[in-house]
Amino acid sequence: EVRLVESGGQLVQTGGSLRLSCAASGFIFDSYAILWFRQAPGKEREGVSCISRVDGSIDYVDSVRGRFTISSDNAQNMVYLQMNSLKPEDTAVYYCAALDHPPPCSVVDVRSPRTQNAMDYWGKGTLVTVSS
């Protein structure tokens, strides 16, 4: 059974930090890219970051670049999203998703809404709330 399970979301103050985790199981982790998406209340889901287990490429949307860091632990089939300098506008449900046999993250284009339709597997999300 394929599973993606996010964890780590919680209430944090503006300027604080959180680390989200995405635990993957049931598929060949090294053949996938893992992307983080988020959906704020009343807004469309948007891409946040990408990491490819195939070529190691990484990408971020501009709104989080320099504040968020994506990484993976190959041995544990885990992907992490370290979020620093959090802002109220980062409040959202954060989802991780997996894309099979991906191109480099720059080609995947985490920014594009169409990318979401291409994802093979999704987690159920974890809520991050940043208080002002």
CSV table of C-alpha atoms in Angstrom, one decimal:
chain,number,residue,atom,x,y,z
A,1,GLU,CA,0.0,0.0,0.0
A,2,VAL,CA,1.3,3.4,-1.0
A,3,ARG,CA,1.3,5.9,1.8
A,4,LEU,CA,2.5,9.5,2.3
A,5,VAL,CA,2.0,10.7,5.8
A,6,GLU,CA,2.7,14.3,6.8
A,7,SER,CA,3.5,15.4,10.3
A,8,GLY,CA,4.9,18.4,12.2
A,9,GLY,CA,2.2,21.0,11.7
A,10,GLN,CA,1.2,23.1,14.6
A,11,LEU,CA,0.5,26.6,15.9
A,12,VAL,CA,3.6,28.9,15.8
A,13,GLN,CA,4.2,32.6,16.2
A,14,THR,CA,5.3,34.9,13.4
A,15,GLY,CA,9.1,34.5,13.0
A,16,GLY,CA,9.1,31.0,14.3
A,17,SER,CA,10.2,27.8,12.8
A,18,LEU,CA,8.7,24.4,12.1
A,19,ARG,CA,9.9,21.2,10.4
A,20,LEU,CA,7.4,19.2,8.5
A,21,SER,CA,8.0,15.6,7.7
A,22,CYS,CA,6.7,13.4,4.9
A,23,ALA,CA,7.0,9.6,5.5
A,24,ALA,CA,6.8,7.6,2.3
A,25,SER,CA,6.1,3.9,2.0
A,26,GLY,CA,4.9,1.4,-0.5
A,27,PHE,CA,6.8,2.6,-3.6
A,28,ILE,CA,10.3,2.9,-4.9
A,29,PHE,CA,11.3,6.2,-3.2
A,30,ASP,CA,14.4,6.7,-5.4
A,31,SER,CA,12.3,6.8,-8.6
A,32,TYR,CA,10.2,9.8,-7.5
A,33,ALA,CA,10.2,13.5,-6.8
A,34,ILE,CA,8.5,14.6,-3.7
A,35,LEU,CA,6.7,17.9,-3.7
A,36,TRP,CA,5.2,20.0,-1.0
A,37,PHE,CA,2.0,21.9,-1.7
A,38,ARG,CA,-0.1,24.1,0.6
A,39,GLN,CA,-3.7,25.3,0.7
A,40,ALA,CA,-4.6,28.3,2.8
A,41,PRO,CA,-8.2,28.9,3.9
A,42,GLY,CA,-10.3,30.1,1.0
A,43,LYS,CA,-7.5,29.8,-1.5
A,44,GLU,CA,-6.4,27.4,-4.2
A,45,ARG,CA,-3.7,24.9,-3.4
A,46,GLU,CA,-0.3,26.0,-4.5
A,47,GLY,CA,3.1,24.4,-4.9
A,48,VAL,CA,5.9,25.2,-2.4
A,49,SER,CA,8.9,23.0,-3.1
A,50,CYS,CA,10.3,20.0,-5.0
A,51,ILE,CA,13.0,17.5,-4.4
A,52,SER,CA,13.9,14.8,-6.9
A,53,ARG,CA,15.2,11.5,-5.6
A,54,VAL,CA,16.3,10.8,-9.2
A,55,ASP,CA,18.8,13.6,-9.8
A,56,GLY,CA,18.8,15.5,-6.5
A,57,SER,CA,17.4,18.7,-8.0
A,58,ILE,CA,15.5,21.1,-5.7
A,59,ASP,CA,13.2,24.0,-6.4
A,60,TYR,CA,11.2,26.5,-4.4
A,61,VAL,CA,8.5,29.0,-5.2
A,62,ASP,CA,9.7,32.6,-4.7
A,63,SER,CA,7.5,33.2,-1.7
A,64,VAL,CA,9.4,30.7,0.4
A,65,ARG,CA,12.9,30.8,-1.2
A,66,GLY,CA,15.5,31.6,1.5
A,67,ARG,CA,13.1,30.7,4.3
A,68,PHE,CA,12.2,27.1,3.6
A,69,THR,CA,14.6,24.2,3.0
A,70,ILE,CA,13.6,20.8,1.6
A,71,SER,CA,15.7,17.8,2.3
A,72,SER,CA,15.4,14.0,2.2
A,73,ASP,CA,16.7,11.1,4.3
A,74,ASN,CA,17.2,8.3,1.9
A,75,ALA,CA,17.6,5.6,4.5
A,76,GLN,CA,14.3,6.5,6.1
A,77,ASN,CA,12.3,7.3,3.0
A,78,MET,CA,11.5,10.7,4.6
A,79,VAL,CA,11.3,14.2,3.1
A,80,TYR,CA,11.5,17.3,5.3
A,81,LEU,CA,10.5,20.9,4.9
A,82,GLN,CA,12.3,23.1,7.3
A,83,MET,CA,10.3,26.4,7.6
A,84,ASN,CA,12.0,29.4,9.1
A,85,SER,CA,10.9,33.0,9.5
A,86,LEU,CA,7.3,32.0,9.3
A,87,LYS,CA,4.7,34.6,8.4
A,88,PRO,CA,0.9,34.6,8.9
A,89,GLU,CA,0.5,34.1,5.1
A,90,ASP,CA,2.3,30.7,5.5
A,91,THR,CA,-0.8,29.5,7.4
A,92,ALA,CA,-2.2,26.5,5.4
A,93,VAL,CA,-2.6,22.8,5.2
A,94,TYR,CA,0.6,21.4,3.9
A,95,TYR,CA,0.6,18.3,1.7
A,96,CYS,CA,3.4,16.2,0.3
A,97,ALA,CA,2.9,14.4,-3.0
A,98,ALA,CA,5.0,12.0,-5.1
A,99,LEU,CA,5.7,12.1,-8.9
A,100,ASP,CA,7.0,9.0,-10.6
A,101,HIS,CA,10.0,9.1,-12.9
A,102,PRO,CA,10.1,12.9,-12.8
A,103,PRO,CA,12.2,15.3,-14.8
A,104,PRO,CA,14.4,17.7,-12.9
A,105,CYS,CA,12.5,19.9,-10.4
A,106,SER,CA,13.0,23.0,-12.6
A,107,VAL,CA,11.1,21.2,-15.3
A,108,VAL,CA,8.5,19.8,-13.0
A,109,ASP,CA,7.6,23.4,-12.2
A,110,VAL,CA,6.1,23.3,-8.7
A,111,ARG,CA,4.5,26.7,-9.4
A,112,SER,CA,2.2,25.4,-12.2
A,113,PRO,CA,-1.3,24.4,-11.2
A,114,ARG,CA,-1.1,21.7,-13.8
A,115,THR,CA,1.7,20.0,-11.8
A,116,GLN,CA,-0.8,19.0,-9.2
A,117,ASN,CA,-2.8,16.9,-11.7
A,118,ALA,CA,0.4,15.0,-12.6
A,119,MET,CA,1.1,13.8,-9.1
A,120,ASP,CA,0.8,10.1,-8.5
A,121,TYR,CA,0.3,10.0,-4.7
A,122,TRP,CA,-0.8,12.5,-2.1
A,123,GLY,CA,-0.8,12.6,1.7
A,124,LYS,CA,-3.7,13.9,3.7
A,125,GLY,CA,-2.0,17.0,5.0
A,126,THR,CA,-0.8,18.7,8.2
A,127,LEU,CA,-2.0,22.1,9.4
A,128,VAL,CA,0.4,24.9,10.0
A,129,THR,CA,-1.0,28.0,11.7
A,130,VAL,CA,1.2,31.1,12.1
A,131,SER,CA,-0.2,33.6,14.5
A,132,SER,CA,0.5,37.3,14.1
